[in-house]
Amino acid sequence: MSETSLQTHHRICPLCEACCGLEVQTQGDQVIRVRGHASDIFSHGYLCPKGVALKDLHEDPDRLRAPLIKRNGVFHEASWDEAFAEIERRLPPLIAQHGRNAVGVVAGNPTSHKLGLMLYYPRLLKALGTRNIFSAATLDQMPRHVVSGLLYGHWMSVPVPDIARTDWLLVLGANPVASNGSMWTVPDFRGKARAMQARGGRLIVIDPRRSETAALADEHHFIRPGSDAFLLAGMLHHLFAEGLVSGGAASALVDGLDRVREAVAPFSPARVSPRCGVHAETIQRLATELASTPRAALYGRIGTCTQRFGTLSTWLIDVLNILTGHLDQPGGTMFPKAAAFAANTQGKPGSGRGVVTGRFATRVSQAPEVMGEVPITCLAEEIETPGEGQVRALITLATNPVLSSPNGARLARALDGLDFMVSMDIYLNETTRHADVILPGPSPLEDLHYDVPYPQMSWMNHARFSAPVFARASGQPAEWETLLRLAAIAQGLAVPHDARAIDEQLFAEDVRRQFGDQAPAVLRASAGLHGPERLLDLALRHGPYQLDLARVKAAEGGLDLGPLMPRLHELLRTPTGRIDLAPSDLLAELEHARHSMQEGAPSLVIVGRRDARSNNSWMHNLPTLEKGPMRCTLLVHPNDAARHSLVAGAQARLRRPDGQGESLTVEVTITDEVMPGVVSLPHGWGHDAPGIRLTLAGRRPGVNLNALLADTERDPLSGNAVLSGIEVELEAT
Ligand SMILES: Nc1nc2c(c(=O)[nH]1)N[C@H]1C(S)=C(S)[C@@H](COP(=O)(O)OP(=O)(O)OC[C@H]3O[C@@H](n4cnc5c(=O)[nH]c(N)nc54)[C@H](O)[C@@H]3O)O[C@H]1N2
Ligand SMILES: Nc1nc2c(c(=O)[nH]1)N[C@H]1C(S)=C(S)[C@@H](COP(=O)(O)OP(=O)(O)OC[C@H]3O[C@@H](n4cnc5c(=O)[nH]c(N)nc54)[C@H](O)[C@@H]3O)O[C@H]1N2
Ligand code: SF4
Ligand SMILES: [Mo]
């Protein structure tokens, strides 16, 4: 019988930035097995335990399958119409009374992995018209966007190491063996790094922990958390001192060299060495190797972003790549060319409007807007502080900031003070338990897939689409439809129950605005499609390869669009069409760094980490990932353990000497894989809040690192939270 025959589906994994192609075997409505799709042109069969756990996620009895409405403090299942009616009853009056900024929005990590969320979230924002937009970007990569904007003219122009051809790769503050890469889509980093080593290349890791990536490396150096800017400025100083600067192919496009030379003059390797804890000779040698290896690249990620000098460190990484001639060169750092949605493939090639930040600032802390949003660490105070523009209602979209954002305990209290809260989420968790209405998305296997941001940061050029494995359960809307209905409510429209009607209207308006006289032909070309598929088809047609959705769908295993190619001349979107290497804000930051050069090291600081079987705050409820040893433990160096009379497996109390945040009681693992004076604890744990529906996760809840961290520490240029190198005290319990 056909219903019970085995079927094989090809499906891109929506769980992390590696975007692996998976093979999902089904029988009827059951998932039999998930494995890597060997003939995927991009990931060649690679997958990690989380990809396998898509089966568990699909089957998880705790995953929400119907909306929940809270009445008198208790959640009740409701129909979709009831849920929207409740929102219509409560949200528009709040907007009418208190204005548009009274509604805050928080978007989380999965938003960037879902085509429907990604493409229709802007529609909701437009309908709301609020300035109070927050996202996980200010817990993560905002420094990267700022530097890309300032140097290359667009937030999303991110150079990535050309790992297929490089011979020397220095990784700072990233652990792609566990995380599978970030702001660099590179499935099977381990395999690619080993291939590089096999052809004589070298991998060097700079990290306060001898991470899984460091274990693979030819060379690993500890660094004092939060001090990458000093190490990098020291490398740059050495290049100037030794006459090793050469802009390579980019040099004709680069301005500001003398200002950079002058600005790094105080940062000699000998002076920065005590600040960063890396030997001066090592700093010099790494700089010389970077300059003298024809195909070499520097890559920094979350450890270099989530610190006080996050934007400065990220800028220095790019400046080093540029001034050693590696930007835009095979084997160096290169700009992918995505088939759809990439702003750096649209409009006039070679120049553009560039970016601005700080068009407005938050009410309470005066934190500047960046990329249209404000720092998530300002959310609690914007809810708590009365006055014009106070956040009184909140819409959360695939996010769990109570666990992901610093001072989670304060945020949880603030959420209770809201007049109204709606969460689009698939679980009743630490954040959504504060909502009045929860609107669940479908299972990932019931959703189509095309990645919007990740092909813009991929190790090779590609275009891949996957169709849903299963049809959506009856009554379950796609998330783009839910967003459109929320948008309609926010605009005070009598809500058409058919999101498709709203979509038709908005699409036609957009096309008319964008294409003018050509609009009828453009509309005809995508006839028969709707929703995200139609937007994708349009973007592919007008993208740099002039593809269309039918062609991408027909390509078994995806379309191979070739290796990364030099493209700096046409990619730049700066007003001058050139790269200003020395933006004044960065030079001012360097000056701030110079003033803090003499700062001594606190005796103990904390950093984060990731585990291959965990995904931020939300996959601890799945049996295949949950099994095995507890992963939320504090790594402590033997010297520090002895200093605090700790023994392996003991519980210890962690707190901040400045009295902020909450203290945590954690299980200790003693290991010399962390630098003396540094402890490491993963984030995303602490599943012991009342009223959550995470049965398995609740059995071993772990502790919330972000309850300990403060929401007052930010990188001023990007608004990114400081999550690394925070001073803590430890005591045996
Ligand atoms: N201390 C510390 N804190 C950190 C970090 C750190 O390194 N250290 N890392 C930061 C980083 S990089 C990030 S990106 C943030 C992430 O922080 P968040 O943005 O909060 O993301 P997640 O923790 O991944 O939580 C995802 C949420 O989306 C829900 N969800 C999952 N799939 C779907 C779906 O298909 N639809 C909908 N509607 N909901 C879905 C989940 O149930 C969960 O509530 O955490 C940050 N927090
Ligand atoms: N398995 C798994 N995969 C994930 C996630 C997950 O939670 N679990 N989360 C996903 C998300 S949202 C993201 S953004 C990516 C992040 O991906 P990565 O950027 O690779 O992040 P991490 O694995 O946390 O590695 C960061 C490393 O920085 C080090 N570090 C900390 N402070 C400093 C410092 O000051 N300087 C230097 N040089 N190093 C420092 C830490 O010890 C750690 O080894 O991972 C993604 N992939
Ligand atoms: S590395 Fe794992 S979670 Fe990430 S895309 Fe691949 S299978 Fe999915
Ligand atoms: Mo992230």
CSV table of N, CA and C and ligand atoms in Angstrom, one decimal, residues 16-17 50 109 140 172-176 178-182 206-209 211 223-228 299 301-304 307 607-616 683 724-725, ligand 2:
chain,number,residue,atom,x,y,z
A,16,CYS,N,20.6,25.1,12.3
A,16,CYS,CA,21.7,26.0,12.6
A,16,CYS,C,22.3,26.5,11.2
A,17,GLU,N,23.3,27.3,11.3
A,17,GLU,CA,23.8,28.0,10.1
A,17,GLU,C,24.5,27.1,9.1
A,50,LYS,N,21.8,17.1,16.1
A,50,LYS,CA,20.6,17.9,16.1
A,50,LYS,C,19.7,17.7,14.9
A,109,ASN,N,16.5,33.7,17.3
A,109,ASN,CA,17.3,33.0,16.4
A,109,ASN,C,16.6,32.2,15.2
A,140,ASP,N,24.7,38.7,19.8
A,140,ASP,CA,25.4,37.8,18.9
A,140,ASP,C,26.3,38.5,18.0
A,172,LEU,N,39.5,33.0,15.9
A,172,LEU,CA,39.4,33.6,17.2
A,172,LEU,C,38.0,33.6,17.7
A,173,GLY,N,37.8,33.1,18.9
A,173,GLY,CA,36.4,33.2,19.5
A,173,GLY,C,35.3,32.5,18.8
A,174,ALA,N,35.7,31.4,18.2
A,174,ALA,CA,34.7,30.5,17.5
A,174,ALA,C,35.0,29.1,17.7
A,175,ASN,N,34.0,28.3,17.8
A,175,ASN,CA,34.3,26.8,18.0
A,175,ASN,C,33.4,26.1,17.0
A,176,PRO,N,33.8,26.2,15.7
A,176,PRO,CA,32.9,25.6,14.6
A,176,PRO,C,32.8,24.1,14.7
A,178,ALA,N,32.0,22.5,17.3
A,178,ALA,CA,30.8,22.3,18.1
A,178,ALA,C,29.6,23.0,17.6
A,179,SER,N,29.8,24.3,17.1
A,179,SER,CA,28.7,25.2,16.7
A,179,SER,C,28.3,25.0,15.3
A,180,ASN,N,29.2,24.3,14.5
A,180,ASN,CA,29.0,24.2,13.1
A,180,ASN,C,29.0,25.5,12.3
A,181,GLY,N,29.7,26.5,13.0
A,181,GLY,CA,30.0,27.7,12.2
A,181,GLY,C,28.9,28.8,12.4
A,182,SER,N,29.3,30.0,12.3
A,182,SER,CA,28.4,31.1,12.4
A,182,SER,C,28.9,32.3,11.7
A,206,ILE,N,42.7,30.8,18.7
A,206,ILE,CA,42.9,31.7,19.9
A,206,ILE,C,41.6,31.7,20.7
A,207,ASP,N,41.7,31.1,21.9
A,207,ASP,CA,40.5,30.9,22.7
A,207,ASP,C,40.9,30.7,24.1
A,208,PRO,N,40.1,31.3,25.1
A,208,PRO,CA,40.5,31.0,26.5
A,208,PRO,C,40.2,29.6,26.9
A,209,ARG,N,39.6,28.8,26.0
A,209,ARG,CA,39.4,27.4,26.3
A,209,ARG,C,40.0,26.6,25.2
A,211,SER,N,39.2,24.4,23.0
A,211,SER,CA,37.9,23.9,22.6
A,211,SER,C,38.0,22.7,21.7
A,223,ILE,N,43.8,33.2,25.5
A,223,ILE,CA,43.8,34.6,25.5
A,223,ILE,C,42.9,35.1,26.6
A,224,ARG,N,43.2,36.2,27.2
A,224,ARG,CA,42.4,36.7,28.3
A,224,ARG,C,41.1,37.1,27.7
A,225,PRO,N,39.9,36.7,28.2
A,225,PRO,CA,38.6,37.0,27.6
A,225,PRO,C,38.5,38.5,27.4
A,226,GLY,N,37.9,38.9,26.3
A,226,GLY,CA,37.6,40.3,26.1
A,226,GLY,C,38.8,41.2,25.6
A,227,SER,N,39.9,40.5,25.3
A,227,SER,CA,41.1,41.3,24.9
A,227,SER,C,41.6,41.0,23.5
A,228,ASP,N,40.7,40.5,22.7
A,228,ASP,CA,41.1,40.2,21.3
A,228,ASP,C,41.6,41.5,20.6
A,299,TYR,N,39.5,34.6,11.0
A,299,TYR,CA,38.1,34.5,11.2
A,299,TYR,C,37.8,34.7,12.6
A,301,ARG,N,34.5,35.1,15.6
A,301,ARG,CA,33.1,35.0,15.8
A,301,ARG,C,32.7,35.3,17.2
A,302,ILE,N,31.7,34.6,17.7
A,302,ILE,CA,31.0,35.1,18.8
A,302,ILE,C,31.8,35.6,20.0
A,303,GLY,N,32.9,34.9,20.3
A,303,GLY,CA,33.8,35.3,21.4
A,303,GLY,C,34.4,36.7,21.1
A,304,THR,N,34.6,37.0,19.8
A,304,THR,CA,35.2,38.4,19.5
A,304,THR,C,34.1,39.4,19.4
A,307,GLN,N,31.8,41.1,23.5
A,307,GLN,CA,32.7,41.7,24.4
A,307,GLN,C,32.6,43.2,24.3
A,607,VAL,N,33.2,32.8,30.8
A,607,VAL,CA,32.9,32.8,29.3
A,607,VAL,C,31.9,31.7,29.1
A,608,GLY,N,31.3,31.7,27.9
A,608,GLY,CA,30.3,30.7,27.5
A,608,GLY,C,30.9,29.6,26.7
A,609,ARG,N,30.0,28.6,26.4
A,609,ARG,CA,30.4,27.6,25.4
A,609,ARG,C,29.2,26.9,24.8
A,610,ARG,N,29.4,26.2,23.7
A,610,ARG,CA,28.3,25.5,23.1
A,610,ARG,C,28.7,24.0,23.0
A,611,ASP,N,27.6,23.2,23.0
A,611,ASP,CA,27.8,21.7,22.9
A,611,ASP,C,27.1,21.2,21.7
A,612,ALA,N,27.6,20.2,21.0
A,612,ALA,CA,27.1,19.8,19.8
A,612,ALA,C,25.6,19.3,19.9
A,613,ARG,N,25.3,18.8,21.2
A,613,ARG,CA,23.9,18.3,21.4
A,613,ARG,C,22.9,19.3,22.0
A,614,SER,N,23.3,20.5,21.8
A,614,SER,CA,22.4,21.6,22.4
A,614,SER,C,22.2,22.7,21.4
A,615,ASN,N,21.2,23.4,21.5
A,615,ASN,CA,21.0,24.5,20.5
A,615,ASN,C,20.4,25.7,21.3
A,616,ASN,N,21.3,26.6,21.7
A,616,ASN,CA,20.8,27.8,22.5
A,616,ASN,C,19.9,27.3,23.6
A,683,HIS,N,25.2,28.7,27.9
A,683,HIS,CA,23.9,29.4,28.2
A,683,HIS,C,22.8,28.6,27.7
A,724,SER,N,31.0,37.9,27.6
A,724,SER,CA,32.2,37.2,27.8
A,724,SER,C,33.2,38.0,28.7
A,725,GLY,N,33.9,37.3,29.5
A,725,GLY,CA,34.9,37.9,30.3
A,725,GLY,C,34.4,38.7,31.5
B,2,LIG,N1,25.6,22.9,19.0
B,2,LIG,C1,25.3,24.2,18.9
B,2,LIG,N2,25.5,24.8,17.8
B,2,LIG,C2,25.2,26.1,17.7
B,2,LIG,C3,24.5,26.8,18.7
B,2,LIG,C4,24.3,26.1,19.9
B,2,LIG,O1,23.8,26.6,20.9
B,2,LIG,N3,24.7,24.8,20.0
B,2,LIG,N4,24.2,28.1,18.6
B,2,LIG,C5,24.2,28.7,17.3
B,2,LIG,C6,24.3,30.1,17.3
B,2,LIG,S1,22.9,31.0,17.6
B,2,LIG,C7,25.5,30.8,17.1
B,2,LIG,S2,25.6,32.5,17.0
B,2,LIG,C8,26.7,30.0,16.8
B,2,LIG,C9,28.0,30.6,17.5
B,2,LIG,O2,29.1,29.9,17.0
B,2,LIG,P1,30.6,30.1,17.6
B,2,LIG,O3,30.9,31.6,17.3
B,2,LIG,O4,31.5,29.1,17.1
B,2,LIG,O5,30.3,30.1,19.2
B,2,LIG,P2,30.8,29.1,20.3
B,2,LIG,O6,30.8,27.7,20.0
B,2,LIG,O7,30.1,29.6,21.6
B,2,LIG,O8,32.4,29.4,20.5
B,2,LIG,C10,32.8,30.6,21.0
B,2,LIG,C11,34.2,30.4,21.5
B,2,LIG,O9,34.7,31.7,21.9
B,2,LIG,C12,35.5,31.5,23.1
B,2,LIG,N5,35.6,32.8,23.8
B,2,LIG,C13,34.9,33.3,24.8
B,2,LIG,N6,35.3,34.5,25.1
B,2,LIG,C14,36.3,34.8,24.2
B,2,LIG,C15,37.2,35.9,24.0
B,2,LIG,O10,37.0,37.0,24.7
B,2,LIG,N7,38.1,35.9,23.0
B,2,LIG,C16,38.3,34.7,22.3
B,2,LIG,N8,39.2,34.7,21.3
B,2,LIG,N9,37.5,33.7,22.5
B,2,LIG,C17,36.5,33.7,23.4
B,2,LIG,C18,34.7,30.4,23.9
B,2,LIG,O11,35.6,29.8,24.8
B,2,LIG,C19,34.3,29.5,22.7
B,2,LIG,O12,35.1,28.4,22.5
B,2,LIG,O13,26.6,28.7,17.1
B,2,LIG,C20,25.4,28.2,16.5
B,2,LIG,N10,25.5,26.7,16.5
